[in-house]
Amino acid sequence: MSRKILIICAVMLCSAVMAAPVWAATELKIAQVSDIQGLDPHRANDAASSHVLKQVYNYLVTLDKDLNIVPDLAERWENPDDLTWVFYLRKGVLFHNGEEFTANDVKFTIERMQDPETRYTGTALRGKEMNKVEAVDRYTVKITTQVPFQPLLFGLTRHEMAILNEKAVREAGENYSKQPVGTGPFKFVEWVHGDRVVLEKNEKYFEGVPKIDRLIFRSIPESSTRIVELESGGV
């Protein structure tokens, strides 16, 4: 191989190496086998929706990579007796619409889930386990169960238990599934039915600004098409 060709190859390789991190840090396209049902956590119980919901919302508690229950919007919690759970919330967390996250949002979320008119489709918690939810103060929530219920914490990590903003839900009404507002690392941009869901990074995310600017979840049902898109860089 001539020295000229070697130099050209070296330049191309350096360009690719330098360009790759910039592309990766800007946009990530993800193939899903189906379109989402919607982005209202209380009315979506499919895997495709849950993948997107996890980026838009936060939860009182979540799971780490080893499946341990760890803090999320609740900094800490205690279980003073068999029927009582007290959650101490993070301060200064903002929803994507600029509203501050408070105990009232947790209370609203759980009571909305329990309301028959919501048509809750989840399986994490049906509401019957929780007897009462109280906003003790702006950053403290108390949940009382009807019977001792140790699986409560794990249930709160499910995508159906994403914390909603009352103002956003009431303003959107029946269109909330297409206008979701959370506290998560990515904000909703658009949902093109049967094609894609686009999210953009939340510059005010409480755990730090995401390194990826945009997430695009593409609906590609055919496995052969997904492979072609992967090989061509479409996803």
Short mmCIF file of C-alpha atoms in Angstrom, two decimals:
data_model
loop_
_atom_site.label_atom_id
_atom_site.label_comp_id
_atom_site.label_asym_id
_atom_site.label_seq_id
_atom_site.Cartn_x
_atom_site.Cartn_y
_atom_site.Cartn_z
CA MET A 1 0.00 0.00 0.00
CA SER A 2 1.42 3.40 -0.98
CA ARG A 3 2.24 6.10 1.55
CA LYS A 4 -0.43 8.33 -0.05
CA ILE A 5 -3.15 5.75 0.53
CA LEU A 6 -1.97 5.21 4.09
CA ILE A 7 -2.23 8.94 4.77
CA ILE A 8 -5.72 9.11 3.25
CA CYS A 9 -6.84 6.14 5.38
CA ALA A 10 -5.34 7.71 8.49
CA VAL A 11 -7.14 11.00 7.84
CA MET A 12 -10.46 9.19 7.27
CA LEU A 13 -10.01 7.18 10.46
CA CYS A 14 -9.15 10.26 12.52
CA SER A 15 -12.16 12.09 11.08
CA ALA A 16 -14.47 9.19 11.98
CA VAL A 17 -13.08 8.93 15.51
CA MET A 18 -13.40 12.67 16.05
CA ALA A 19 -16.89 12.84 14.56
CA ALA A 20 -18.38 9.84 16.37
CA PRO A 21 -18.55 11.35 19.87
CA VAL A 22 -20.10 14.54 18.50
CA TRP A 23 -22.84 12.58 16.72
CA ALA A 24 -23.45 10.30 19.73
CA ALA A 25 -23.76 13.26 22.07
CA THR A 26 -26.29 14.99 19.82
CA GLU A 27 -28.97 12.50 18.81
CA LEU A 28 -29.86 8.91 19.62
CA LYS A 29 -32.38 7.01 17.48
CA ILE A 30 -33.95 3.92 19.00
CA ALA A 31 -35.97 1.28 17.15
CA GLN A 32 -39.11 -0.08 18.82
CA VAL A 33 -41.25 -2.95 17.59
CA SER A 34 -44.47 -0.96 17.90
CA ASP A 35 -45.90 2.50 18.27
CA ILE A 36 -46.67 3.79 21.76
CA GLN A 37 -50.18 3.71 23.23
CA GLY A 38 -49.76 7.17 24.68
CA LEU A 39 -47.82 9.13 27.29
CA ASP A 40 -50.31 9.27 30.12
CA PRO A 41 -48.79 6.82 32.64
CA HIS A 42 -52.21 5.90 34.00
CA ARG A 43 -53.53 4.88 30.58
CA ALA A 44 -50.57 3.15 28.95
CA ASN A 45 -49.46 -0.36 29.90
CA ASP A 46 -47.32 -1.37 26.92
CA ALA A 47 -43.54 -1.75 26.76
CA ALA A 48 -43.05 0.79 23.96
CA SER A 49 -44.78 3.52 25.97
CA SER A 50 -42.92 2.63 29.16
CA HIS A 51 -39.54 3.11 27.44
CA VAL A 52 -40.50 6.68 26.57
CA LEU A 53 -42.25 7.40 29.87
CA LYS A 54 -39.09 6.52 31.79
CA GLN A 55 -37.30 9.38 30.03
CA VAL A 56 -40.03 11.98 30.52
CA TYR A 57 -40.96 11.32 34.15
CA ASN A 58 -39.51 10.61 37.56
CA TYR A 59 -40.87 8.52 40.42
CA LEU A 60 -40.78 8.67 44.19
CA VAL A 61 -38.29 5.81 44.10
CA THR A 62 -36.59 3.92 41.29
CA LEU A 63 -34.35 0.91 40.62
CA ASP A 64 -30.59 1.01 40.11
CA LYS A 65 -28.71 -1.30 37.72
CA ASP A 66 -28.67 -4.02 40.40
CA LEU A 67 -32.45 -3.70 40.95
CA ASN A 68 -32.06 -2.09 44.36
CA ILE A 69 -34.73 0.45 45.30
CA VAL A 70 -33.06 3.87 45.48
CA PRO A 71 -34.20 7.50 45.89
CA ASP A 72 -35.61 9.45 42.96
CA LEU A 73 -38.00 12.33 43.71
CA ALA A 74 -38.06 11.16 47.32
CA GLU A 75 -34.67 11.73 48.94
CA ARG A 76 -35.48 9.30 51.72
CA TRP A 77 -38.40 7.48 53.33
CA GLU A 78 -39.39 5.69 56.49
CA ASN A 79 -41.88 3.04 57.51
CA PRO A 80 -42.74 3.99 61.13
CA ASP A 81 -45.40 1.27 61.44
CA ASP A 82 -46.90 -1.54 59.37
CA LEU A 83 -49.43 0.75 57.66
CA THR A 84 -47.53 4.02 57.24
CA TRP A 85 -44.94 5.22 54.72
CA VAL A 86 -43.47 8.73 54.90
CA PHE A 87 -41.54 10.18 51.94
CA TYR A 88 -39.29 13.23 52.20
CA LEU A 89 -39.10 14.93 48.81
CA ARG A 90 -36.36 16.70 46.90
CA LYS A 91 -36.58 20.49 46.88
CA GLY A 92 -36.15 22.70 43.84
CA VAL A 93 -37.18 20.11 41.24
CA LEU A 94 -39.01 21.64 38.26
CA PHE A 95 -41.54 20.14 35.89
CA HIS A 96 -41.02 20.77 32.20
CA ASN A 97 -43.66 23.54 32.33
CA GLY A 98 -41.70 25.42 35.00
CA GLU A 99 -43.91 24.38 37.92
CA GLU A 100 -42.12 23.29 41.09
CA PHE A 101 -42.57 19.68 42.19
CA THR A 102 -44.25 19.42 45.62
CA ALA A 103 -46.12 16.98 47.81
CA ASN A 104 -49.40 18.13 46.26
CA ASP A 105 -48.30 16.63 42.93
CA VAL A 106 -47.73 13.26 44.58
CA LYS A 107 -51.12 13.42 46.25
CA PHE A 108 -52.79 14.42 42.97
CA THR A 109 -51.03 11.61 41.06
CA ILE A 110 -52.10 8.84 43.43
CA GLU A 111 -55.65 10.12 43.85
CA ARG A 112 -56.01 10.42 40.06
CA MET A 113 -54.84 6.82 39.70
CA GLN A 114 -57.48 5.73 42.24
CA ASP A 115 -60.28 7.67 40.55
CA PRO A 116 -62.43 5.28 38.43
CA GLU A 117 -62.90 8.01 35.81
CA THR A 118 -59.17 7.89 35.05
CA ARG A 119 -59.57 4.35 33.64
CA TYR A 120 -56.23 3.31 35.11
CA THR A 121 -54.75 0.42 33.12
CA GLY A 122 -51.65 -0.31 35.19
CA THR A 123 -50.82 -3.37 37.24
CA ALA A 124 -48.29 -1.91 39.71
CA LEU A 125 -50.81 -0.68 42.26
CA ARG A 126 -54.56 -0.73 41.85
CA GLY A 127 -55.17 1.80 44.58
CA LYS A 128 -56.83 -0.61 46.96
CA GLU A 129 -53.52 -1.13 48.76
CA MET A 130 -53.32 2.58 49.55
CA ASN A 131 -55.94 3.80 51.96
CA LYS A 132 -54.93 7.47 52.09
CA VAL A 133 -52.28 9.87 50.79
CA GLU A 134 -51.56 13.13 52.61
CA ALA A 135 -49.40 16.15 51.82
CA VAL A 136 -48.03 16.66 55.34
CA ASP A 137 -46.20 19.76 54.20
CA ARG A 138 -44.76 21.07 50.92
CA TYR A 139 -42.04 18.41 50.79
CA THR A 140 -43.42 15.53 52.86
CA VAL A 141 -45.94 12.88 51.82
CA LYS A 142 -47.55 10.21 53.96
CA ILE A 143 -49.15 7.11 52.44
CA THR A 144 -51.33 4.89 54.61
CA THR A 145 -52.14 1.35 53.46
CA GLN A 146 -55.19 -0.69 54.39
CA VAL A 147 -53.08 -3.69 55.36
CA PRO A 148 -49.32 -4.23 55.78
CA PHE A 149 -48.02 -4.05 52.22
CA GLN A 150 -44.26 -4.41 51.80
CA PRO A 151 -44.36 -4.51 47.96
CA LEU A 152 -45.45 -0.84 47.99
CA LEU A 153 -41.95 0.50 47.31
CA PHE A 154 -41.38 -1.79 44.34
CA GLY A 155 -44.80 -0.87 42.95
CA LEU A 156 -43.83 2.80 43.09
CA THR A 157 -40.93 2.16 40.69
CA ARG A 158 -43.24 1.07 37.87
CA HIS A 159 -43.85 3.39 34.90
CA GLU A 160 -47.53 3.72 35.87
CA MET A 161 -46.47 5.50 39.06
CA ALA A 162 -44.74 8.43 37.33
CA ILE A 163 -45.38 11.68 39.18
CA LEU A 164 -47.65 14.08 37.30
CA ASN A 165 -48.08 17.84 37.49
CA GLU A 166 -51.65 18.72 38.43
CA LYS A 167 -51.70 21.98 36.45
CA ALA A 168 -50.47 20.29 33.27
CA VAL A 169 -52.98 17.43 33.53
CA ARG A 170 -55.93 19.72 34.15
CA GLU A 171 -54.99 22.12 31.34
CA ALA A 172 -54.55 19.31 28.77
CA GLY A 173 -57.65 17.36 29.79
CA GLU A 174 -58.28 14.37 27.52
CA ASN A 175 -55.31 15.39 25.37
CA TYR A 176 -52.81 14.88 28.17
CA SER A 177 -51.59 11.61 26.64
CA LYS A 178 -50.26 13.71 23.74
CA GLN A 179 -49.00 16.59 25.91
CA PRO A 180 -47.06 14.94 28.77
CA VAL A 181 -45.23 17.02 31.35
CA GLY A 182 -42.78 15.41 33.74
CA THR A 183 -39.61 16.19 35.66
CA GLY A 184 -37.44 13.71 33.74
CA PRO A 185 -34.20 14.17 31.79
CA PHE A 186 -36.03 14.59 28.48
CA LYS A 187 -38.98 16.77 27.45
CA PHE A 188 -41.68 15.78 24.99
CA VAL A 189 -41.49 17.40 21.53
CA GLU A 190 -43.78 15.44 19.22
CA TRP A 191 -45.49 12.13 18.58
CA VAL A 192 -46.09 11.19 14.94
CA HIS A 193 -48.44 8.22 15.11
CA GLY A 194 -47.00 5.04 13.68
CA ASP A 195 -43.64 6.68 13.05
CA ARG A 196 -41.75 8.31 15.91
CA VAL A 197 -41.68 10.02 19.29
CA VAL A 198 -39.19 12.87 19.68
CA LEU A 199 -37.79 14.09 23.00
CA GLU A 200 -35.26 16.82 23.76
CA LYS A 201 -32.96 17.20 26.74
CA ASN A 202 -34.17 18.97 29.87
CA GLU A 203 -31.69 21.77 30.53
CA LYS A 204 -32.97 22.10 34.11
CA TYR A 205 -32.92 18.42 35.06
CA PHE A 206 -32.13 18.10 38.77
CA GLU A 207 -29.51 15.39 38.23
CA GLY A 208 -27.68 17.39 35.55
CA VAL A 209 -28.14 18.17 31.86
CA PRO A 210 -28.21 15.00 29.71
CA LYS A 211 -25.28 14.55 27.32
CA ILE A 212 -27.64 13.60 24.48
CA ASP A 213 -29.62 16.45 22.92
CA ARG A 214 -32.45 14.46 21.37
CA LEU A 215 -33.97 11.01 21.69
CA ILE A 216 -36.01 9.64 18.80
CA PHE A 217 -38.01 6.45 19.35
CA ARG A 218 -38.90 5.02 15.94
CA SER A 219 -41.71 2.53 15.42
CA ILE A 220 -40.40 -0.24 13.11
CA PRO A 221 -42.53 -3.42 13.41
CA GLU A 222 -40.69 -5.52 10.80
CA SER A 223 -37.53 -7.14 12.14
CA SER A 224 -35.85 -7.13 8.71
CA THR A 225 -36.44 -3.39 8.39
CA ARG A 226 -35.00 -2.78 11.83
CA ILE A 227 -31.84 -4.67 10.83
CA VAL A 228 -31.49 -2.62 7.63
CA GLU A 229 -32.01 0.61 9.60
CA LEU A 230 -29.39 -0.47 12.14
CA GLU A 231 -26.86 -1.33 9.45
CA SER A 232 -27.47 1.93 7.60
CA GLY A 233 -27.30 4.12 10.70
CA GLY A 234 -31.02 4.94 10.72
CA VAL A 235 -31.18 3.72 14.31
#
